Coordinates of C-alpha atoms (C1' of nucleotides) in Angstrom, one line a residue:
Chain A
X15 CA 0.0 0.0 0.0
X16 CA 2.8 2.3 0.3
X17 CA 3.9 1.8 -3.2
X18 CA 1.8 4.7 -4.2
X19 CA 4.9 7.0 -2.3
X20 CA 7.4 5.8 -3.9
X21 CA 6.2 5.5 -7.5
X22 CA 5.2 9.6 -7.5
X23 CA 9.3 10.5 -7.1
X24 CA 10.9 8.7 -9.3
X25 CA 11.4 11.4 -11.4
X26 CA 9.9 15.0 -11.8
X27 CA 9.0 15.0 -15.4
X28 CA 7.3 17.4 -17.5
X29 CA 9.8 19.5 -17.8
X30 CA 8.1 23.5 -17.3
X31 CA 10.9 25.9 -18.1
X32 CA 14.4 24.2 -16.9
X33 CA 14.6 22.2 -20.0
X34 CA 18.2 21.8 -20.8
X35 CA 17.6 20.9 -24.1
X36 CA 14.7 18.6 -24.9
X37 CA 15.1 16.6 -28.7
X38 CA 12.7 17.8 -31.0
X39 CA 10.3 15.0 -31.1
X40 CA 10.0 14.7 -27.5
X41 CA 8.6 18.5 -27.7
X42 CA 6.6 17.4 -30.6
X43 CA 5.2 13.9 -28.7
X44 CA 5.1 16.0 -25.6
X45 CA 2.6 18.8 -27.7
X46 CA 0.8 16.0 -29.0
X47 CA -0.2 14.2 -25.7
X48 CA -1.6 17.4 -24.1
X49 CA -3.5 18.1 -27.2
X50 CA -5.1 14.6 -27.5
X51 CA -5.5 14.2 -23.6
X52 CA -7.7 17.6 -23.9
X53 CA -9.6 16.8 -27.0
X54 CA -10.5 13.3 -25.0
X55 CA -11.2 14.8 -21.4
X56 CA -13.3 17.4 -22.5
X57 CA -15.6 15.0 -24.0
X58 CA -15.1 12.0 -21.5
X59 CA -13.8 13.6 -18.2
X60 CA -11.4 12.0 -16.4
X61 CA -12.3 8.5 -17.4
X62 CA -10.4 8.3 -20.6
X63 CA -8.3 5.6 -20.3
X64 CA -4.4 6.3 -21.0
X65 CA -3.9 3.8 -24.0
X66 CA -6.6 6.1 -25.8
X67 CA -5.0 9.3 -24.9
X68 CA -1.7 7.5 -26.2
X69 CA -3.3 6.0 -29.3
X70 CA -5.0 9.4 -30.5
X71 CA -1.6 11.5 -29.9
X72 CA -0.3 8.1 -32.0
X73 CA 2.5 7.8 -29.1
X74 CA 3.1 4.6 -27.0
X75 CA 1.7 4.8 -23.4
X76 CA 5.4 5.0 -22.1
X77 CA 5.8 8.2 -24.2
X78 CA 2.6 9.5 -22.2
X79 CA 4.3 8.4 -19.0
X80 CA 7.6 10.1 -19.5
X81 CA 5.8 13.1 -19.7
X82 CA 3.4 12.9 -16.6
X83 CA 4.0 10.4 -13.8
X84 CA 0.9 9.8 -13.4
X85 CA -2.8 9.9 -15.2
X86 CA -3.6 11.8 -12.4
X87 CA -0.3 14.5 -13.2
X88 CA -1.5 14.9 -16.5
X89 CA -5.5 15.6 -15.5
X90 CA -4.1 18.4 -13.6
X91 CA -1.6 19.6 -15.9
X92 CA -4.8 19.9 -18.1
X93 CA -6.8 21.6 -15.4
X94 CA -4.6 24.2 -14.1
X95 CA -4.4 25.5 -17.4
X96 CA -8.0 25.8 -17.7
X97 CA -8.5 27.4 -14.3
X98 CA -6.0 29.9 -14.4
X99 CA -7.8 31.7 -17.0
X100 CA -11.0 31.6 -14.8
X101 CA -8.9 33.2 -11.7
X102 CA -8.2 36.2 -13.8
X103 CA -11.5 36.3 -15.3
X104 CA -12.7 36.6 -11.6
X105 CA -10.8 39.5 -10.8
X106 CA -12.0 41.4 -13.6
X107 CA -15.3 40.9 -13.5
X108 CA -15.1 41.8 -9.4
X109 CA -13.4 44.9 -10.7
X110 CA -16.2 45.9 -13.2
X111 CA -18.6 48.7 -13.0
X112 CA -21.6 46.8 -12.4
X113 CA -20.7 43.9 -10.3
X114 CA -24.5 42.0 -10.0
X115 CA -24.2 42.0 -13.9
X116 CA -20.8 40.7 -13.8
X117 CA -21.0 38.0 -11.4
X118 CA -23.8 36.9 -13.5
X119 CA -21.8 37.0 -16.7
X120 CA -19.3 35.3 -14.9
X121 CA -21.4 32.4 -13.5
X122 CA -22.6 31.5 -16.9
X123 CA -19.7 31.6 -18.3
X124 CA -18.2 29.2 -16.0
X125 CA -21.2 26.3 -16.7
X126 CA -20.0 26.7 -20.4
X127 CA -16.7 26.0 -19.6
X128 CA -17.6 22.9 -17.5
X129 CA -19.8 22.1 -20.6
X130 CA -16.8 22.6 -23.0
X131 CA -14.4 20.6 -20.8
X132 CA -16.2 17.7 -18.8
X133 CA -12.7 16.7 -17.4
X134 CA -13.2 20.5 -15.2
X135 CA -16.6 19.6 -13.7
X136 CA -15.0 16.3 -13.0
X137 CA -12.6 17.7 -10.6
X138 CA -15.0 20.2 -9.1
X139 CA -17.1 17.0 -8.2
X140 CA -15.0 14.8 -6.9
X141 CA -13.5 16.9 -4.3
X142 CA -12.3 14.5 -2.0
X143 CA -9.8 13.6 -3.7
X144 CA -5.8 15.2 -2.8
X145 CA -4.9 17.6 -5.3
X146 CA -1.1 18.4 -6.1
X147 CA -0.3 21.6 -4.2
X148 CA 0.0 23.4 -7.6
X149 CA -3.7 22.7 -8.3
X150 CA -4.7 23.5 -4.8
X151 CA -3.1 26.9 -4.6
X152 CA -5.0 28.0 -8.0
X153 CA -8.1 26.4 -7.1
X154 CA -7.7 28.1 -3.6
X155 CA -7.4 31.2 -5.6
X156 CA -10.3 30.8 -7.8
X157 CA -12.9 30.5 -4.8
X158 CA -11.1 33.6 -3.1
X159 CA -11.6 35.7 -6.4
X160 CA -15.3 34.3 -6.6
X161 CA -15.9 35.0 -3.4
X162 CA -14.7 38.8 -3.5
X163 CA -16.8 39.0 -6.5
X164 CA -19.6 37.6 -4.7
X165 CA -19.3 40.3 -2.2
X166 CA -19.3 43.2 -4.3
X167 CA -22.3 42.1 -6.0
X168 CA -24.0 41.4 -2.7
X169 CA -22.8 44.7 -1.5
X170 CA -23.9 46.4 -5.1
X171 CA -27.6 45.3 -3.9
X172 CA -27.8 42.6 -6.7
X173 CA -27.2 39.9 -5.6
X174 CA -28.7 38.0 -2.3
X175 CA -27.3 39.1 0.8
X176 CA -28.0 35.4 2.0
X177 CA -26.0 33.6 -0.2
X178 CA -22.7 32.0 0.1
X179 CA -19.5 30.9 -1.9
X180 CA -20.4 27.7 -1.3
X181 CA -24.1 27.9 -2.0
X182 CA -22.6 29.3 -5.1
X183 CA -19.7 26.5 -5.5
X184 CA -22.1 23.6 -5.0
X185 CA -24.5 24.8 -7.5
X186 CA -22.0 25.2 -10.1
X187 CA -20.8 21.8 -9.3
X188 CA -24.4 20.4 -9.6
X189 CA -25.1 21.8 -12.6
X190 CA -21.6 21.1 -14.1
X191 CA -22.0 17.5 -13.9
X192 CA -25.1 15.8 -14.9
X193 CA -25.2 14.0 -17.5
X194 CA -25.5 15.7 -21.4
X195 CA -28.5 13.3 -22.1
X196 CA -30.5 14.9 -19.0
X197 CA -28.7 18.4 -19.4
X198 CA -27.9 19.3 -23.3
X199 CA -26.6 22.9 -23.7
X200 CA -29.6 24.4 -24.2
X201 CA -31.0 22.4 -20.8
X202 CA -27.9 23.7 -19.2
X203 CA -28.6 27.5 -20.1
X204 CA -32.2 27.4 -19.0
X205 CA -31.3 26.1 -15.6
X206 CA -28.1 28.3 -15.2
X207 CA -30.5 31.0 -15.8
X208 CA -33.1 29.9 -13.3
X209 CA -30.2 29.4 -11.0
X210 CA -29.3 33.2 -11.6
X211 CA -32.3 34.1 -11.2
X212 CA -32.6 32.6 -7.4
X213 CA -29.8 34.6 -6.9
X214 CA -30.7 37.9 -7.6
X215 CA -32.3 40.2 -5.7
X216 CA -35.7 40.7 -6.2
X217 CA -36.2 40.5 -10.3
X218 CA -36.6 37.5 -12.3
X219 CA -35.3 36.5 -15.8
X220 CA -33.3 39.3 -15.8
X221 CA -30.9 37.5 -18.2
X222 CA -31.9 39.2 -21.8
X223 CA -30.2 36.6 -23.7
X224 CA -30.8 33.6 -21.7
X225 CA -34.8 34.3 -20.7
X226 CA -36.7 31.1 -20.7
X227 CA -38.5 30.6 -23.1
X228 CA -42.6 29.8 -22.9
X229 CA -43.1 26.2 -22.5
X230 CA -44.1 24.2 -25.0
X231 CA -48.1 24.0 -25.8
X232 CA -48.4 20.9 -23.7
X233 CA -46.9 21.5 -20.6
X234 CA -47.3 18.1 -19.5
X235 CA -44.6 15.5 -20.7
X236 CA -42.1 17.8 -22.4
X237 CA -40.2 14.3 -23.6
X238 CA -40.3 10.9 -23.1
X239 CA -37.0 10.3 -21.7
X240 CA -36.4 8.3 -18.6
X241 CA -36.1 9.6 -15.3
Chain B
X282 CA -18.9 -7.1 -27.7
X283 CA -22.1 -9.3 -28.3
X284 CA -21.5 -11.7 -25.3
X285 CA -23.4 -9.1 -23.4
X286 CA -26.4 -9.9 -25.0
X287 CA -26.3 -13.4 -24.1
X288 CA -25.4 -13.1 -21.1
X289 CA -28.5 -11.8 -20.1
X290 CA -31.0 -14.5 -21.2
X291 CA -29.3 -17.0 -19.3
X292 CA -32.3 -17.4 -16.8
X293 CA -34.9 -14.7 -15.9
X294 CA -34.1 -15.4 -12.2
X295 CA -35.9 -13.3 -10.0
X296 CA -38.8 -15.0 -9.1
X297 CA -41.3 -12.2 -9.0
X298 CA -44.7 -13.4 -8.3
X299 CA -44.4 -17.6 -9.6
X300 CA -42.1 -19.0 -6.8
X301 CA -43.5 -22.3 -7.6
X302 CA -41.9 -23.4 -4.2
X303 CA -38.8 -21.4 -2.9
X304 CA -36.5 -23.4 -0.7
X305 CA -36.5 -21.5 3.0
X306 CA -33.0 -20.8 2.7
X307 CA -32.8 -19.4 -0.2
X308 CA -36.0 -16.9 0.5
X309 CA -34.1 -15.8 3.3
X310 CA -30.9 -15.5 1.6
X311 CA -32.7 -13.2 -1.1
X312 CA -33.9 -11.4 1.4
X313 CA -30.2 -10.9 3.1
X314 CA -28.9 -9.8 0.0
X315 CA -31.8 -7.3 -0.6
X316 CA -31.0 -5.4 2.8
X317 CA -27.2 -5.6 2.2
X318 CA -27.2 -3.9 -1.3
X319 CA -30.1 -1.7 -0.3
X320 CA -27.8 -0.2 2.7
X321 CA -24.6 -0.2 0.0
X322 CA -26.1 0.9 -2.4
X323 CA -27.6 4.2 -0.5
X324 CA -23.9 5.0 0.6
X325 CA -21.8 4.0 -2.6
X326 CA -24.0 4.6 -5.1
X327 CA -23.9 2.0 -7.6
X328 CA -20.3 1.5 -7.4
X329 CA -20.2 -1.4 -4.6
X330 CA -18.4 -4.1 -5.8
X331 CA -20.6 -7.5 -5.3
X332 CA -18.5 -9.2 -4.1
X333 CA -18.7 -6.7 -0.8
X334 CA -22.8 -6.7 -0.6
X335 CA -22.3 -10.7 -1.0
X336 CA -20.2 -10.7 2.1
X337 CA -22.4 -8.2 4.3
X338 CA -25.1 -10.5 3.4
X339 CA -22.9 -13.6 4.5
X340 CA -23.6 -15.3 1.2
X341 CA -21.4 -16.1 -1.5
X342 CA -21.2 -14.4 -4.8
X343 CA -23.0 -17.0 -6.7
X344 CA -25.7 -16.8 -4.8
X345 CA -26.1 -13.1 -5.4
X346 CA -26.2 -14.1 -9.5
X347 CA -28.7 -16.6 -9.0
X348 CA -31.2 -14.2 -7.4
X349 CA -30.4 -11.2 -10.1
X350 CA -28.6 -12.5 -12.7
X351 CA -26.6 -9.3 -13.5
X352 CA -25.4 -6.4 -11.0
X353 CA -27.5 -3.8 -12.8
X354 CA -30.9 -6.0 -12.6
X355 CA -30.2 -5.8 -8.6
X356 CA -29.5 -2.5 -8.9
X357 CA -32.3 -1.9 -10.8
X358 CA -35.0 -4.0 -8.7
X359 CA -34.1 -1.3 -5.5
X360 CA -34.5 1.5 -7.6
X361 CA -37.6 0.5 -8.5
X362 CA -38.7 -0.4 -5.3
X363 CA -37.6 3.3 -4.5
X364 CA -39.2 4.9 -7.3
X365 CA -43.0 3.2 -7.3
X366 CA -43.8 5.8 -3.7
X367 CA -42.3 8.6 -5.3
X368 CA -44.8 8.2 -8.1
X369 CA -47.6 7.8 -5.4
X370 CA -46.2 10.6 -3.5
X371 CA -46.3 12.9 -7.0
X372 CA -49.7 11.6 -7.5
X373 CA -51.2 12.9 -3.9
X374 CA -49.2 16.0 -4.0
X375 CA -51.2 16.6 -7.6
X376 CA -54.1 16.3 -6.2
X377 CA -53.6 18.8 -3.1
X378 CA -55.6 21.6 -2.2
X379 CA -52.6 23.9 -2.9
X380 CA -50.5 22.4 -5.1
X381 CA -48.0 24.8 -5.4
X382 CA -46.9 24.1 -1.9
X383 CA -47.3 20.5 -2.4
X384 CA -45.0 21.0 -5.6
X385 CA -42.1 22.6 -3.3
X386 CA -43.0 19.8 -1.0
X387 CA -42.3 17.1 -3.2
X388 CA -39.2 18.7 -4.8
X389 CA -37.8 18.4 -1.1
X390 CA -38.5 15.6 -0.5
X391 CA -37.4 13.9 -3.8
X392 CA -33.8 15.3 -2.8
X393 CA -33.9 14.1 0.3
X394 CA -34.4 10.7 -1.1
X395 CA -31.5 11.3 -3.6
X396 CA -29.7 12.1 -0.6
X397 CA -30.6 9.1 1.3
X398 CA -30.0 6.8 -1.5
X399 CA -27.0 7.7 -3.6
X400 CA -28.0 4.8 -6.6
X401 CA -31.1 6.2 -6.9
X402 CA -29.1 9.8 -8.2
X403 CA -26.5 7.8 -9.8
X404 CA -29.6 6.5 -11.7
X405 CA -30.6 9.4 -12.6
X406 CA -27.8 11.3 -13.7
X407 CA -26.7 8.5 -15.7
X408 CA -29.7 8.5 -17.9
X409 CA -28.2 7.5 -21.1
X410 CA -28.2 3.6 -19.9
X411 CA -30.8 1.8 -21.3
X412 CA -32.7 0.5 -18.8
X413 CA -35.3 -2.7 -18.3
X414 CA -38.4 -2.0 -19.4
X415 CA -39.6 -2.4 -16.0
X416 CA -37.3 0.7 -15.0
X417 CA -38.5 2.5 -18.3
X418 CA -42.0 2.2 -17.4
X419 CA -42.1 3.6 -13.9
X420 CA -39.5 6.4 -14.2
X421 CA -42.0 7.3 -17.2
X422 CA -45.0 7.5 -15.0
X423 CA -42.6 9.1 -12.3
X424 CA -42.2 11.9 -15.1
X425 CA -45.7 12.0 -16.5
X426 CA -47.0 12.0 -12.0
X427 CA -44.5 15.3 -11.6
X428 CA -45.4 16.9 -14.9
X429 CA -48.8 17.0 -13.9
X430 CA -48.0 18.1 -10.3
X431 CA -45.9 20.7 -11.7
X432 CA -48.8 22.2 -14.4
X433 CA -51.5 22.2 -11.2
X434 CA -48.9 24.1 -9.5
X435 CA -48.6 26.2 -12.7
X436 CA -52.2 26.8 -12.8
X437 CA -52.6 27.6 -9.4
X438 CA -50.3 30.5 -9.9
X439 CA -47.5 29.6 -7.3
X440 CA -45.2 28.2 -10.0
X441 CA -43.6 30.5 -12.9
X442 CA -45.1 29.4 -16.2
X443 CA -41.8 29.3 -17.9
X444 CA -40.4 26.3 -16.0
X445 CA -40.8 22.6 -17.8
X446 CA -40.4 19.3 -16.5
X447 CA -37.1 19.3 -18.2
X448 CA -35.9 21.9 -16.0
X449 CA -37.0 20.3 -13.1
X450 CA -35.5 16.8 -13.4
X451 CA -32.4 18.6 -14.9
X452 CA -32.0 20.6 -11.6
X453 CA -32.6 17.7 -9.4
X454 CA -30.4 15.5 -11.0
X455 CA -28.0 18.4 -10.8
X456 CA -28.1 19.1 -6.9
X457 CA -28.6 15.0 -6.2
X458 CA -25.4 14.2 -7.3
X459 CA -22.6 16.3 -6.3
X460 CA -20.2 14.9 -4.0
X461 CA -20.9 14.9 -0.6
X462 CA -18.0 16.6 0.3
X463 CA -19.3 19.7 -1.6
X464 CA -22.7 19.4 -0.8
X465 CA -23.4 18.0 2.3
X466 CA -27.0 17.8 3.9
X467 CA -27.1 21.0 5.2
X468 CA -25.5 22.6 2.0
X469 CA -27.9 20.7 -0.3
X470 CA -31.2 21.8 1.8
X471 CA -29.9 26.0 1.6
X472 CA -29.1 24.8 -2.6
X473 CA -32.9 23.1 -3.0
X474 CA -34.1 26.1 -1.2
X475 CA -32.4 28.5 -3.8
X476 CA -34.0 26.1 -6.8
X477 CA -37.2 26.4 -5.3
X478 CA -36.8 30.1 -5.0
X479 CA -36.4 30.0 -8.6
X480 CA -39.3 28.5 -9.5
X481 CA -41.7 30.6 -7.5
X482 CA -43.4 33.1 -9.0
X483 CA -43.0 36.7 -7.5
X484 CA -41.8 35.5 -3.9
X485 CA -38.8 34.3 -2.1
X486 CA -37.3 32.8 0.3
X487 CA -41.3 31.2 1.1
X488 CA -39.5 28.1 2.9
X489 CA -40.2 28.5 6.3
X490 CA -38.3 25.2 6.9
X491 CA -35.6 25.8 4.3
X492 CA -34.7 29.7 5.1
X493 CA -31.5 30.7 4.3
X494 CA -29.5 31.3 6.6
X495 CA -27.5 34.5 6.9
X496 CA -24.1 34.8 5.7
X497 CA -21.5 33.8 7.7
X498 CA -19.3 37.3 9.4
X499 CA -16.2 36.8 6.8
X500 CA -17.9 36.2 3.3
X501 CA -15.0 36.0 1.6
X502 CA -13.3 32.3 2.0
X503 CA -16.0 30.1 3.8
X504 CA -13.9 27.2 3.6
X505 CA -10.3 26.4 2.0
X506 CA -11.6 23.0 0.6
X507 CA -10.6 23.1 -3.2
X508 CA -12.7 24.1 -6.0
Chain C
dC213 C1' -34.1 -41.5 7.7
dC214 C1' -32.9 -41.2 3.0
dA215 C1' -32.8 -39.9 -1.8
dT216 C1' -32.7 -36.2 -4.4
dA217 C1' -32.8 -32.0 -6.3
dA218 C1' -32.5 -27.2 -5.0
dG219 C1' -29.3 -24.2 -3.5
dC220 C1' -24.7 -22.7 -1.9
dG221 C1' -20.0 -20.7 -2.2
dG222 C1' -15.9 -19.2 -3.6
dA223 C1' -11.9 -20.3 -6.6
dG224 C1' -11.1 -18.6 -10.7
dC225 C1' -11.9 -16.8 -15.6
dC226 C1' -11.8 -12.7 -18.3
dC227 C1' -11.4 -8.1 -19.2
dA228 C1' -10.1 -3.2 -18.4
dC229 C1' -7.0 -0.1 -16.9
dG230 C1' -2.9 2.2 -14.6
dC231 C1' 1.7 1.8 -15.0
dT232 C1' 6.6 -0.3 -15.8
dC233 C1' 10.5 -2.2 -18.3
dC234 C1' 13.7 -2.7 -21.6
dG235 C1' 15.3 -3.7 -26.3
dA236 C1' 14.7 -1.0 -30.5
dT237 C1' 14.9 3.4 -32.6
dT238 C1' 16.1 8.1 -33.6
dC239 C1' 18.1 12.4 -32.8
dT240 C1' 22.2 15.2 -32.1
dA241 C1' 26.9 16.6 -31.4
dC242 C1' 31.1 16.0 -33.2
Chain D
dG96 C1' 28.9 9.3 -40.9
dT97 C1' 28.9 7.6 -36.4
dA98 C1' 28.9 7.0 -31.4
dG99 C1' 26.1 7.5 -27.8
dA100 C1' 22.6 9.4 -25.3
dA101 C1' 17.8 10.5 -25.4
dT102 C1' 13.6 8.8 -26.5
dC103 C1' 10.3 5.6 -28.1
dG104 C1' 6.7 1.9 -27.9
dG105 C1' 4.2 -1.7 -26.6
dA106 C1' 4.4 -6.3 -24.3
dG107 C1' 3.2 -7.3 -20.1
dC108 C1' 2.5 -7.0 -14.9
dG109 C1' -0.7 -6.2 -11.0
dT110 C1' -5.1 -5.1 -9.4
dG111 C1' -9.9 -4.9 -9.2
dG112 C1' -14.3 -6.1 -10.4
dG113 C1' -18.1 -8.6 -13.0
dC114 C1' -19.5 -13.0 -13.6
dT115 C1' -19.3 -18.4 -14.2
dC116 C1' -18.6 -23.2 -12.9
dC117 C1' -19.0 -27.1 -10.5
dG118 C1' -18.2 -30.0 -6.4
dC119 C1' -20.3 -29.7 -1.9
dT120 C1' -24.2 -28.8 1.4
dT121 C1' -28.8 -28.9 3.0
dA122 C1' -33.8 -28.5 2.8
dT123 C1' -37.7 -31.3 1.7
dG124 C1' -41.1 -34.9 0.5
dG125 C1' -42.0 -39.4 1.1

DNA sequence: CCATAAGCGGAGCCCACGCTCCGATTCTAC
DNA sequence: GTAGAATCGGAGCGTGGGCTCCGCTTATGG
């Protein structure tokens, strides 16, 4: 059981900006695992097994393992680069004009990028598991830049003064990860938008390009999918 | 690939209503593995190895595959066993004096069963399974009991118009499944109180039970877990 | 009490997946 | 062009989990 230790040092990989001189097609290999391991997770999440990542970047699983220890090094490598963007996004929008409108730009914008990488809403979900401290310190900064912008719009009077980051967080999480048969995009948008519309205060649909729609002429069974 | 198929038609097991003489033992044993899953199955979703629900029920594996002759048929006879008073439930609710309250009512408590039964969310979220026809049939009238629930409550003018029965089952399968650590019971009632919120017309916050609570002192970081 | 068939149990098959190992290959410096 | 290091690739190991097989046990009807 204590395997586990051992096998994570036996070398640092993934080389971030020593690299003393990596051969060509290493970069190239290297370019074309991260490519095909984002292509795959955004579709399948996490699950992907490595011999598929491998076979689409046409590399051999050793080739994938050179590069990250671990499946698990590689999923984050993936992540971080997505979340980073969101940090900054974050800031921004707590720094804008109208901060109700922005944390509502922002929230939406966040389900489509769970929607447009699955492997994201993955690790939002599952968040037991021990992150690297790389991926804990961003994530760590994400929720502390939501949650400034959560304030601002509470204190701008548009959003809720009741709710929390973590009303916010779980939300986002819940949303993020049903499954696309239940949830298709446009599923997605209606509930992010009856989501947003819980949080404001006071109006509803206030979302011009995200309003719901009238339902359908028969209200009753919308579709005849399962449960 | 096709082996599946066969698989299946082995033996319909799972003498419903026939038992044309069921040996003592093995009633009791049935009903040993019953309980066993049931209280696995409510933790771990649908994830419980057999092997581990044969051994809580101090029987071997092989006598769990005589009784259901695949893991998913075992899952599926407690999910149906779940499901059958939900429909009853949706049913009364339909028929209450006020049955936009009843309508709030039953959304409640249909997360608190998720809640209490992990496989039943697990279920749910993972719709694109086909399921038995069984299944099929009584997550259909599940659907068709809560669409008419929901277009009484629509009538009655307590429910916004705009919502379908899509919505709905989206957003429950949404806040049923996140991980516990993110949303636990506490967390999920203030999140189904939000939903709710959403779907009300005009008022908010009309939970008496459910009210959320006030922020804590420090908005800003309620927790360091990770995203 | 016995014959017999219903039922039991768990060793073990098979497959999927994460990961390792090492001989073969390819790049690069000279 | 060539030596030699860097890199590759995929056979294969270990584990875990679904499911089967068949010799053994036990309930049951006479």
């Amino acid at each position: 059981m204590s395997t586990g230790t051992t096998r994570r040092e036996r070398r640092d990989a993934a080389p971030v900006g020593c690299e003393r001189h990596m051969r060509a097609d290493a970069v190239r290999n290297r370019e074309r695992i991260l490519e095909a391991a984002t292509t795959l997770m955004a579709v399948h999440g996490i699950d992907v097994p490595i011999d598929e990542i491998a076979e689409r970047a046409q590399v051999g699983v050793g080739t994938v393992y050179r590069n990250f220890p671990t499946k698990r090094a590689l999923f984050e490598a993936l992540l971080l680069a997505r979340i980073t963007p969101l940090v900054s996004a974050a800031r921004t929008a707590a720094a804008a004009d109208e901060p109700g409108e922005a944390f509502v730009g922002f929230v939406r914008n966040l389900c489509d990028e769970f929607a447009d990488f699955k492997a994201l809403a993955d690790a939002m979900v599952a968040s037991g598991v021990d992150l690297s401290a790389a991926k804990n310190q961003i994530s760590g900064e994400l929720i502390e830049a939501v949650a400034q912008l959560l304030e601002r719009a509470q204190v701008s009077g548009r959003i809720r003064p009741d709710v929390t980051i973590s009303d916010v967080s779980a939300m986002m999480a819940g949303l993020s990860h049903t499954d696309p048969m239940l949830m298709d995009p446009s599923q997605r948008k209606r509930c992010v938008a009856l989501v947003c519309d819980s949080l404001l205060v006071g109006a509803r649909s206030v979302l011009p390009q995200c309003a719901l729609k009238q339902s359908p002429p028969d209200p009753v069974r919308t579709g005849p999918r399962s449960c």
